[in-house]
Coordinates of C-alpha atoms and ligand atoms in Angstrom, one line a residue:
M1 CA -23.8 3.5 3.1
R2 CA -24.2 7.2 1.9
A3 CA -22.8 9.8 4.4
I4 CA -24.4 13.2 4.7
G5 CA -22.1 15.8 6.2
H6 CA -22.1 19.7 6.8
F7 CA -21.3 22.5 4.5
Y8 CA -18.7 25.3 5.3
N9 CA -15.7 26.9 3.7
G10 CA -17.3 26.7 0.5
R11 CA -17.8 22.8 0.3
S12 CA -19.3 19.7 1.8
Q13 CA -17.5 18.6 4.8
P14 CA -17.7 15.1 6.4
G15 CA -18.6 14.9 10.1
D16 CA -16.5 13.1 12.7
G17 CA -18.6 12.4 15.6
R18 CA -22.2 11.2 16.3
L19 CA -24.4 10.0 13.4
S20 CA -28.1 9.7 12.9
D21 CA -29.9 7.3 10.5
V22 CA -31.8 8.8 7.5
F23 CA -34.6 6.5 6.4
D24 CA -36.3 5.8 3.0
P25 CA -39.8 6.0 4.3
N26 CA -41.0 3.9 1.4
T27 CA -39.2 0.8 2.3
G28 CA -38.4 1.6 6.0
Q29 CA -34.7 1.0 5.3
V30 CA -31.9 3.2 6.4
Q31 CA -30.6 4.9 3.2
A32 CA -27.8 7.2 4.7
R33 CA -26.3 8.4 7.8
V34 CA -26.1 12.1 8.7
A35 CA -23.4 13.6 10.8
L36 CA -24.4 15.4 14.0
G37 CA -22.4 18.5 14.9
D38 CA -20.9 19.5 18.1
T39 CA -19.8 22.7 20.0
A40 CA -16.3 22.8 18.4
L41 CA -17.9 22.6 15.0
V42 CA -20.4 25.3 15.6
E43 CA -17.8 27.6 17.1
A44 CA -15.6 27.1 13.9
V45 CA -18.5 27.7 11.5
V46 CA -19.8 30.8 13.3
A47 CA -16.3 32.3 13.2
A48 CA -16.0 31.5 9.4
S49 CA -19.5 33.0 8.9
K50 CA -18.7 36.1 10.8
A51 CA -15.6 36.8 8.6
A52 CA -17.5 36.2 5.4
Q53 CA -20.4 38.4 6.4
R54 CA -18.5 41.7 6.4
G55 CA -17.6 41.3 2.8
W56 CA -21.1 40.2 1.7
A57 CA -22.7 43.1 3.5
A58 CA -20.4 45.5 1.4
V59 CA -21.7 43.9 -1.8
N60 CA -24.3 46.3 -3.2
P61 CA -28.0 45.0 -3.0
Q62 CA -28.4 44.7 -6.8
R63 CA -25.3 42.4 -7.0
R64 CA -26.6 40.3 -4.0
A65 CA -29.9 40.1 -5.9
R66 CA -28.2 38.8 -9.0
V67 CA -26.8 35.9 -7.1
L68 CA -30.4 35.1 -6.1
F69 CA -31.6 35.5 -9.7
E70 CA -29.1 33.0 -10.7
F71 CA -29.9 30.6 -7.8
K72 CA -33.6 30.7 -9.1
R73 CA -32.5 29.6 -12.6
L74 CA -30.5 26.8 -11.0
L75 CA -33.3 25.6 -8.8
E76 CA -35.5 25.5 -12.0
R77 CA -32.8 23.6 -13.9
D78 CA -32.6 21.0 -11.1
M79 CA -36.2 20.9 -10.0
D80 CA -36.7 17.2 -11.2
S81 CA -33.6 15.9 -9.3
L82 CA -34.2 18.0 -6.2
A83 CA -37.8 16.8 -6.0
Y84 CA -36.7 13.2 -6.2
L85 CA -34.2 13.5 -3.5
L86 CA -36.6 15.3 -1.3
S87 CA -39.3 12.7 -1.8
S88 CA -36.9 9.9 -1.1
E89 CA -36.1 11.2 2.4
H90 CA -39.4 12.8 3.3
G91 CA -41.9 10.4 1.6
K92 CA -44.1 13.2 0.0
V93 CA -45.1 12.3 -3.6
I94 CA -43.0 13.9 -6.4
A95 CA -45.6 16.5 -7.4
D96 CA -45.9 17.7 -3.8
A97 CA -42.1 17.8 -3.5
K98 CA -42.0 20.1 -6.5
G99 CA -44.6 22.3 -4.7
D100 CA -42.4 22.3 -1.6
I101 CA -39.4 23.6 -3.9
Q102 CA -41.6 26.0 -5.7
R103 CA -43.1 27.8 -2.7
G104 CA -39.5 28.3 -1.5
L105 CA -38.4 29.6 -4.9
E106 CA -41.3 32.2 -4.8
V107 CA -39.6 33.6 -1.7
V108 CA -36.3 33.7 -3.5
E109 CA -38.2 35.7 -6.3
F110 CA -39.4 38.1 -3.7
A111 CA -35.9 38.5 -2.2
C112 CA -34.6 39.3 -5.8
G113 CA -36.4 42.6 -5.3
I114 CA -34.2 43.5 -2.3
P115 CA -32.7 46.8 -3.8
H116 CA -36.2 48.2 -3.7
L117 CA -37.2 46.5 -0.3
L118 CA -34.2 47.8 1.6
K119 CA -34.9 51.4 0.7
G120 CA -35.1 53.6 3.7
D121 CA -37.3 56.7 4.6
Y122 CA -36.2 60.2 4.0
T123 CA -37.6 63.5 5.3
Q124 CA -36.1 66.7 3.9
G125 CA -36.3 69.8 6.1
A126 CA -37.3 68.2 9.3
G127 CA -36.0 71.4 11.0
P128 CA -33.9 74.3 9.8
G129 CA -31.3 72.7 7.5
I130 CA -32.1 69.4 9.1
D131 CA -32.8 66.1 7.2
V132 CA -33.6 62.8 8.5
Y133 CA -33.2 59.4 6.9
S134 CA -33.3 55.8 8.0
M135 CA -31.5 52.8 6.5
R136 CA -31.8 49.1 7.1
Q137 CA -28.6 47.2 8.0
P138 CA -28.0 43.6 8.2
L139 CA -27.8 42.0 11.8
G140 CA -24.5 40.0 11.1
V141 CA -24.5 36.2 11.6
V142 CA -28.1 34.7 11.9
A143 CA -29.4 31.2 12.1
G144 CA -32.3 29.1 11.1
I145 CA -33.6 25.7 12.5
T146 CA -36.0 23.9 10.3
P147 CA -38.5 21.0 10.6
F148 CA -38.6 17.8 8.5
N149 CA -41.9 18.5 6.7
F150 CA -40.7 21.3 4.2
P151 CA -37.0 20.6 3.7
A152 CA -36.8 23.0 0.7
M153 CA -39.4 25.6 1.3
I154 CA -38.8 26.6 4.9
P155 CA -34.9 26.9 4.5
M156 CA -35.7 29.2 1.6
W157 CA -38.3 31.3 3.6
M158 CA -35.4 32.0 6.0
F159 CA -32.1 32.2 4.1
A160 CA -33.4 34.0 0.9
P161 CA -34.4 37.3 2.8
A162 CA -31.5 36.9 5.3
L163 CA -28.9 36.7 2.5
A164 CA -30.5 39.5 0.4
C165 CA -30.4 41.7 3.4
G166 CA -26.6 41.1 3.7
N167 CA -26.5 38.8 6.5
A168 CA -24.5 35.5 6.8
F169 CA -26.8 32.5 7.5
I170 CA -26.2 29.2 9.4
L171 CA -28.8 26.6 8.7
K172 CA -29.5 23.7 11.0
P173 CA -31.9 21.4 9.0
S174 CA -33.9 18.5 10.3
E175 CA -31.8 15.5 10.8
R176 CA -34.6 13.4 9.2
D177 CA -34.3 14.8 5.6
P178 CA -31.0 16.7 5.5
S179 CA -29.9 16.2 1.8
V180 CA -32.0 18.9 0.0
P181 CA -30.8 21.7 2.3
L182 CA -27.3 20.7 1.4
R183 CA -28.0 20.8 -2.3
L184 CA -29.7 24.2 -2.0
V185 CA -26.4 25.6 -0.5
E186 CA -24.3 23.9 -3.2
L187 CA -26.5 25.6 -5.9
L188 CA -26.1 29.0 -4.2
I189 CA -22.3 28.6 -4.3
E190 CA -22.6 27.7 -7.9
A191 CA -24.8 30.8 -8.4
G192 CA -21.9 32.9 -7.2
L193 CA -22.5 33.2 -3.3
P194 CA -19.2 33.6 -1.6
A195 CA -18.0 30.9 0.6
D196 CA -19.2 30.8 4.3
V197 CA -22.1 33.3 3.7
L198 CA -24.5 30.3 3.9
N199 CA -23.3 27.3 5.9
V200 CA -25.0 24.1 7.1
V201 CA -24.4 22.4 10.4
Q202 CA -26.3 19.2 10.7
G203 CA -27.3 18.2 14.2
D204 CA -29.9 17.8 16.9
K205 CA -30.6 19.6 20.4
M206 CA -26.9 19.9 21.0
V207 CA -26.3 22.0 18.0
V208 CA -29.5 24.0 18.6
D209 CA -28.3 24.8 22.1
V210 CA -24.9 26.0 21.0
L211 CA -26.6 28.3 18.5
L212 CA -28.9 29.6 21.0
D213 CA -26.2 30.6 23.4
H214 CA -23.7 31.8 21.0
P215 CA -23.0 35.6 21.4
D216 CA -22.0 36.1 17.7
I217 CA -25.5 34.8 16.4
K218 CA -27.8 37.9 16.3
A219 CA -31.1 36.3 15.4
I220 CA -32.7 33.0 15.1
S221 CA -35.6 31.7 13.1
F222 CA -37.1 28.3 14.2
V223 CA -40.0 26.4 12.7
G224 CA -41.2 23.1 14.3
S225 CA -43.4 21.7 17.1
S226 CA -44.8 24.2 19.7
D227 CA -43.0 22.9 22.9
I228 CA -39.6 23.1 21.1
A229 CA -40.5 26.5 19.6
Q230 CA -41.4 27.9 23.0
Y231 CA -38.1 26.5 24.5
V232 CA -36.0 27.9 21.6
Y233 CA -37.8 31.3 21.8
G234 CA -37.2 31.6 25.6
R235 CA -33.6 30.6 25.7
G236 CA -32.6 32.6 22.5
A237 CA -34.5 35.8 23.8
A238 CA -33.1 35.4 27.2
N239 CA -29.6 35.7 25.4
G240 CA -30.6 38.9 23.9
K241 CA -31.4 37.5 20.4
R242 CA -34.0 38.5 18.0
M243 CA -36.2 35.3 17.7
Q244 CA -39.2 34.2 15.5
C245 CA -40.4 30.7 16.4
M246 CA -43.3 29.1 14.5
G247 CA -45.0 26.1 16.1
G248 CA -47.5 23.4 15.6
A249 CA -51.0 23.6 14.4
K250 CA -54.5 22.1 14.4
N251 CA -56.4 23.9 11.6
H252 CA -60.1 23.8 11.3
G253 CA -62.4 23.8 8.0
I254 CA -65.7 25.3 8.7
V255 CA -68.4 24.2 6.4
L256 CA -71.6 26.3 6.4
P257 CA -74.9 24.9 5.0
D258 CA -74.8 27.0 1.9
A259 CA -71.2 25.9 0.8
D260 CA -70.6 24.3 -2.5
L261 CA -70.2 20.7 -0.9
D262 CA -68.6 19.3 -4.0
Q263 CA -65.8 21.8 -4.0
A264 CA -65.5 21.9 -0.2
V265 CA -65.1 18.0 -0.1
A266 CA -62.4 18.2 -2.9
D267 CA -60.6 20.9 -1.0
I268 CA -60.8 19.2 2.4
M269 CA -59.5 15.9 1.0
G270 CA -56.4 17.4 -0.4
A271 CA -55.7 19.5 2.7
A272 CA -56.4 16.8 5.2
Y273 CA -54.7 13.9 3.5
G274 CA -52.2 15.5 1.2
S275 CA -48.5 14.9 2.3
A276 CA -50.0 12.3 4.7
G277 CA -51.2 15.3 6.8
E278 CA -47.7 16.4 7.5
R279 CA -48.3 20.0 7.0
C280 CA -48.6 22.8 9.4
M281 CA -51.4 24.1 7.2
A282 CA -53.1 20.9 6.7
L283 CA -56.8 20.8 7.6
P284 CA -57.1 18.0 10.2
V285 CA -60.4 19.2 11.6
V286 CA -63.6 19.7 9.8
V287 CA -66.6 21.5 11.4
P288 CA -69.9 21.1 9.4
V289 CA -72.6 23.5 10.7
G290 CA -76.1 21.7 11.4
E291 CA -76.8 18.0 11.2
R292 CA -77.9 18.1 7.6
T293 CA -74.6 19.5 6.5
A294 CA -72.7 17.0 8.7
D295 CA -74.5 14.0 7.3
A296 CA -74.0 15.2 3.8
L297 CA -70.4 16.0 4.3
R298 CA -69.6 12.8 6.1
G299 CA -71.3 10.7 3.2
R300 CA -69.1 12.5 0.6
L301 CA -66.0 12.3 2.6
V302 CA -66.3 8.5 2.9
E303 CA -67.1 8.2 -0.7
A304 CA -64.0 10.4 -1.6
I305 CA -61.8 8.3 0.8
E306 CA -62.6 5.2 -1.0
G307 CA -61.0 6.7 -4.1
L308 CA -57.9 7.7 -2.3
Q309 CA -54.6 6.1 -3.4
V310 CA -51.7 5.6 -1.0
G311 CA -48.5 4.7 -2.7
I312 CA -44.8 5.0 -2.7
S313 CA -43.6 8.6 -3.2
T314 CA -42.5 8.1 -6.7
D315 CA -45.9 6.7 -7.8
A316 CA -47.4 9.3 -10.0
D317 CA -50.9 8.1 -9.2
A318 CA -50.6 8.1 -5.4
H319 CA -52.4 11.0 -3.6
Y320 CA -50.0 10.6 -0.7
G321 CA -47.1 8.5 0.5
P322 CA -45.7 7.2 3.7
V323 CA -45.1 9.3 6.8
V324 CA -41.6 10.2 7.8
S325 CA -40.6 7.6 10.3
A326 CA -41.7 4.5 12.1
A327 CA -41.8 6.4 15.3
H328 CA -44.1 9.1 13.9
K329 CA -46.3 6.4 12.4
A330 CA -46.5 4.8 15.9
R331 CA -47.4 8.1 17.4
I332 CA -50.2 8.7 14.8
E333 CA -51.6 5.2 15.6
T334 CA -51.5 6.0 19.3
Y335 CA -53.6 9.1 18.6
I336 CA -56.1 7.1 16.6
Q337 CA -56.5 4.6 19.5
M338 CA -57.0 7.6 21.8
G339 CA -59.7 8.9 19.7
V340 CA -61.5 5.6 20.0
D341 CA -61.0 5.4 23.7
E342 CA -62.2 8.9 24.2
G343 CA -65.6 8.0 22.4
A344 CA -65.2 9.4 19.0
E345 CA -66.8 7.5 16.2
L346 CA -64.1 5.8 14.0
V347 CA -65.6 6.0 10.5
R348 CA -62.4 4.9 8.5
D349 CA -59.4 3.3 10.3
G350 CA -56.2 3.8 8.6
R351 CA -54.2 1.5 10.8
G352 CA -53.0 -1.8 9.5
F353 CA -52.6 -0.4 6.0
A354 CA -49.9 -2.4 4.0
L355 CA -48.7 -1.7 0.6
Q356 CA -47.6 -4.9 -1.4
G357 CA -44.0 -5.0 -1.9
Y358 CA -43.4 -2.3 0.7
E359 CA -44.6 -3.9 3.9
N360 CA -41.9 -2.2 6.0
G361 CA -42.7 1.3 4.7
F362 CA -44.2 3.9 7.0
F363 CA -47.6 3.8 5.4
L364 CA -50.9 4.8 7.0
G365 CA -54.3 4.7 5.2
P366 CA -56.7 7.6 5.7
T367 CA -58.6 7.8 9.0
L368 CA -61.8 9.6 9.5
F369 CA -63.4 10.3 12.9
D370 CA -67.0 11.7 13.5
K371 CA -68.6 13.0 16.8
V372 CA -65.2 14.4 18.0
T373 CA -65.7 16.9 20.8
P374 CA -63.5 19.8 22.0
Q375 CA -62.8 18.2 25.5
M376 CA -61.0 15.2 23.7
K377 CA -57.2 15.2 24.0
S378 CA -57.0 13.8 20.3
Y379 CA -58.8 17.0 19.4
Q380 CA -56.7 19.4 21.4
D381 CA -53.2 17.9 20.2
E382 CA -51.6 18.1 16.8
I383 CA -51.6 14.6 15.4
F384 CA -49.7 15.5 12.0
G385 CA -50.9 12.4 10.1
P386 CA -53.6 11.4 7.6
V387 CA -56.3 11.7 10.3
L388 CA -59.4 13.9 9.7
Q389 CA -61.6 14.6 12.7
M390 CA -65.2 15.9 12.3
V391 CA -66.6 18.1 15.0
R392 CA -70.3 18.9 14.5
A393 CA -71.3 22.5 15.4
D394 CA -75.0 23.7 15.8
S395 CA -74.5 27.2 14.7
F396 CA -72.1 29.7 13.1
E397 CA -71.2 31.1 16.5
E398 CA -70.2 27.8 17.7
A399 CA -68.1 27.0 14.6
L400 CA -66.4 30.4 15.2
R401 CA -65.6 29.5 18.8
L402 CA -63.9 26.2 18.1
P403 CA -60.8 27.5 16.3
S404 CA -60.8 30.6 18.5
L405 CA -60.7 28.7 21.6
H406 CA -58.2 26.1 20.4
P407 CA -54.6 26.4 21.7
Y408 CA -53.2 26.5 18.3
G409 CA -54.0 29.3 15.9
N410 CA -52.0 28.7 12.6
G411 CA -54.6 28.5 9.8
V412 CA -58.4 28.1 9.4
A413 CA -60.7 27.9 6.4
I414 CA -64.4 28.6 5.9
F415 CA -66.5 27.3 3.0
T416 CA -69.6 29.3 2.4
R417 CA -71.3 31.4 -0.4
N418 CA -72.4 33.9 2.2
G419 CA -70.1 37.0 2.3
D420 CA -71.5 38.4 5.5
Y421 CA -70.7 35.2 7.4
A422 CA -67.2 34.9 5.7
R423 CA -66.3 38.6 6.6
D424 CA -67.5 38.3 10.1
F425 CA -65.5 35.0 10.4
A426 CA -62.3 36.5 9.0
D427 CA -62.7 39.5 11.3
Q428 CA -63.4 37.6 14.5
V429 CA -61.6 34.3 14.4
E430 CA -58.5 34.1 16.7
V431 CA -56.3 32.5 14.1
G432 CA -53.3 34.0 12.1
M433 CA -54.1 32.9 8.6
V434 CA -57.7 32.6 7.2
G435 CA -58.9 31.0 4.1
I436 CA -62.3 31.9 2.6
N437 CA -63.2 29.0 0.1
V438 CA -59.3 28.4 0.2
P439 CA -58.3 25.3 2.1
I440 CA -54.6 26.1 2.6
P441 CA -54.2 29.8 2.9
V442 CA -50.4 29.9 3.0
P443 CA -49.8 33.5 2.1
V444 CA -48.0 34.4 -1.1
A445 CA -44.3 35.3 -0.8
Y446 CA -45.0 39.0 -0.8
H447 CA -47.3 38.8 2.3
S448 CA -46.0 37.1 5.4
F449 CA -46.6 33.7 7.1
G450 CA -47.4 33.4 10.8
G451 CA -49.8 31.8 13.2
W452 CA -51.3 33.0 16.6
K453 CA -51.3 31.5 20.1
R454 CA -49.1 28.3 20.4
S455 CA -48.5 28.3 16.7
G456 CA -46.1 31.4 16.8
F457 CA -43.7 32.9 19.3
G458 CA -42.3 36.3 18.4
D459 CA -43.5 39.5 16.7
L460 CA -42.4 39.2 13.1
N461 CA -43.7 36.6 10.7
Q462 CA -41.8 34.6 8.0
Y463 CA -40.8 36.2 4.6
G464 CA -42.5 39.1 2.8
M465 CA -41.8 42.6 4.4
D466 CA -41.7 41.0 7.9
G467 CA -38.8 38.8 6.7
V468 CA -36.9 42.0 5.6
R469 CA -37.7 43.6 8.9
F470 CA -36.6 40.5 10.9
Y471 CA -33.2 40.3 9.2
T472 CA -32.4 44.0 9.3
R473 CA -32.2 46.7 11.9
V474 CA -33.2 50.3 11.3
K475 CA -30.7 53.1 11.9
T476 CA -32.0 56.7 11.7
V477 CA -29.6 59.6 10.9
T478 CA -30.6 63.2 11.7
Q479 CA -28.3 65.5 9.8
R480 CA -27.7 69.3 9.7
W481 CA -25.6 71.2 7.3
P482 CA -25.7 74.8 8.7
R483 CA -25.5 77.3 5.8
G484 CA -22.2 79.2 5.6
G485 CA -20.8 77.1 8.5
V486 CA -22.7 79.4 11.1
L487 CA -22.7 77.5 14.4
A488 CA -25.8 77.4 16.6
D489 CA -25.5 78.4 20.3
S490 CA -25.3 75.7 23.0
S491 CA -28.7 74.6 24.1
F492 CA -29.3 72.6 27.3
V493 CA -32.9 71.8 26.5
I494 CA -33.9 68.7 24.5
P495 CA -34.4 69.7 20.9
T496 CA -38.1 70.1 20.1
M497 CA -40.1 71.3 17.2
T498 CA -41.4 74.4 18.9
Ligands
NAD501 P1 -39.5 19.3 15.8 O1 -40.0 20.4 16.7 O2 -39.3 17.9 16.2 O3 -38.1 19.8 15.0 C1 -37.8 21.0 14.6 C2 -36.3 21.2 14.6 O4 -36.0 21.4 16.0 C3 -35.5 20.3 13.9 O5 -34.4 20.9 13.3 C4 -34.9 19.4 15.2 O6 -33.7 19.0 15.1 C5 -34.8 20.5 16.3 N1 -35.1 19.9 17.7 C6 -35.7 18.7 17.9 N2 -35.7 18.6 19.3 C7 -35.1 19.6 19.8 C8 -34.9 20.1 21.2 N3 -35.3 19.3 22.2 N4 -34.3 21.1 21.4 C9 -33.9 22.1 20.3 N5 -34.1 21.7 19.1 C10 -34.8 20.5 18.7 O7 -40.4 19.4 14.4 P2 -40.7 18.4 13.3 O8 -41.2 17.1 13.7 O9 -39.3 18.3 12.5 O10 -41.6 19.2 12.3 C11 -43.0 19.0 12.4 C12 -43.6 20.2 13.4 O11 -43.4 21.4 12.8 C13 -45.1 20.1 13.4 O12 -45.5 20.4 14.8 C14 -45.5 21.2 12.4 O13 -46.9 21.8 12.7 C15 -44.5 22.2 12.7 N6 -44.3 23.1 11.6 C16 -44.8 24.4 11.8 C17 -44.8 25.3 10.7 C18 -45.2 26.7 10.9 O14 -44.7 27.4 10.1 N7 -46.0 27.0 11.9 C19 -44.3 24.9 9.5 C20 -43.8 23.6 9.2 C21 -44.0 22.7 10.4

């Protein structure tokens, strides 16, 4: 059985304690076992990271950027093998696995601009002979805790800016698909990153708690489900750390009567069922405005669902593959039954789907509900599977209220040809990321990613300039060089500009 360990001191390291099964979601078989770290291991890795960070911070930003440029080249070289590895543990189809890597790579490209991004502000002549300048300095050792659903992109969202800014980074990946994060670190070492500047400790809650309490960890970035995000945020912040914790989602797609329905249906299908719905920017709720729009949309969605192909993750014709685990599959099935019990109309039922030759794989067919109402728990909760719920709205105002009042506020999309409605919607909706005729509005690498309400805890978003801000602290220097060495008299009054 393949063993997956940790990474520190410049190489892969076996674990010697508890283990967790890593499945192949296509077959349902255990394909590897990952080591789970403990307190002693985290202590040792933090100490090694702390020692390495000083030297890395002293490397000038342009040289740090060169390591990232080389890392980008290596990622492109190994794209196929990385995508295959990712797909084998996660279950997303190969093309989607490449998208996972590519979106992370784009943040690496952004971080390659770090010499420019780190430049501070300067004011000459703020007072007589006085200049003021600010600089961004790294925090020291920082950590990232990542979810299973983007095992390449989300680690890169975090460690690319953190390393570029001169920090050492400790990654705690999801225990469900831990191999790709390890490969990323190996590639960075190959690209010239010094040992212990980026380390990986595999593990579960035990490792997370040690990281949250460790005084030498200065900041933690977390992405995962909301209850855990809130817990991690609270405990880390109480320990004085800088925290950013992204949580779950329930994104709505609003379809106005004037929308290009063919395009909207194509977009909604990909966003609802792509990656088996296991994306925090998926569109699991669709809100047609008006009964005519709803009936037309429903008819076309049913037609499109007939053409969906569910297959193993290496099947180039499959639109999506299995979900990540048997437990997650069972949880999704529970929510489908809940929707039925709550009185929603089950239009297509994805339960009981079996793929010939892969009967033990974690597959689910596409599910579609109509007549879902905001009071239903199956609407309020994140399901995170290939389940699309239709909530019919009578008016634009009602469609605007639904995502605004929902406990989650990650992403939302509106499909319309009407610029007035689109503009009002973007202005007023209580959600962090908005798509106008764009179903998955994940911001590009030079903007920042972050949701509102229960989708995000903390002030600074992921990547873009917020990433640089999160992984640095500003120091402001006020300097005076009196001409001819003439000293000023003592003043016992606070200096002012009067
Ligand atoms: P999860 O919350 O189960 O796990 C996330 C991380 O937390 C993992 O590394 C896990 O080992 C760790 N963890 C698990 N239980 C813990 C506990 N009790 N205490 C401390 N740490 C714990 O999430 P997941 O199932 O891996 O990922 C799916 C979730 O992530 C979904 O809710 C999805 O919406 C969310 N997500 C959010 C974003 C975003 O940016 N908002 C992006 C991707 C995924």
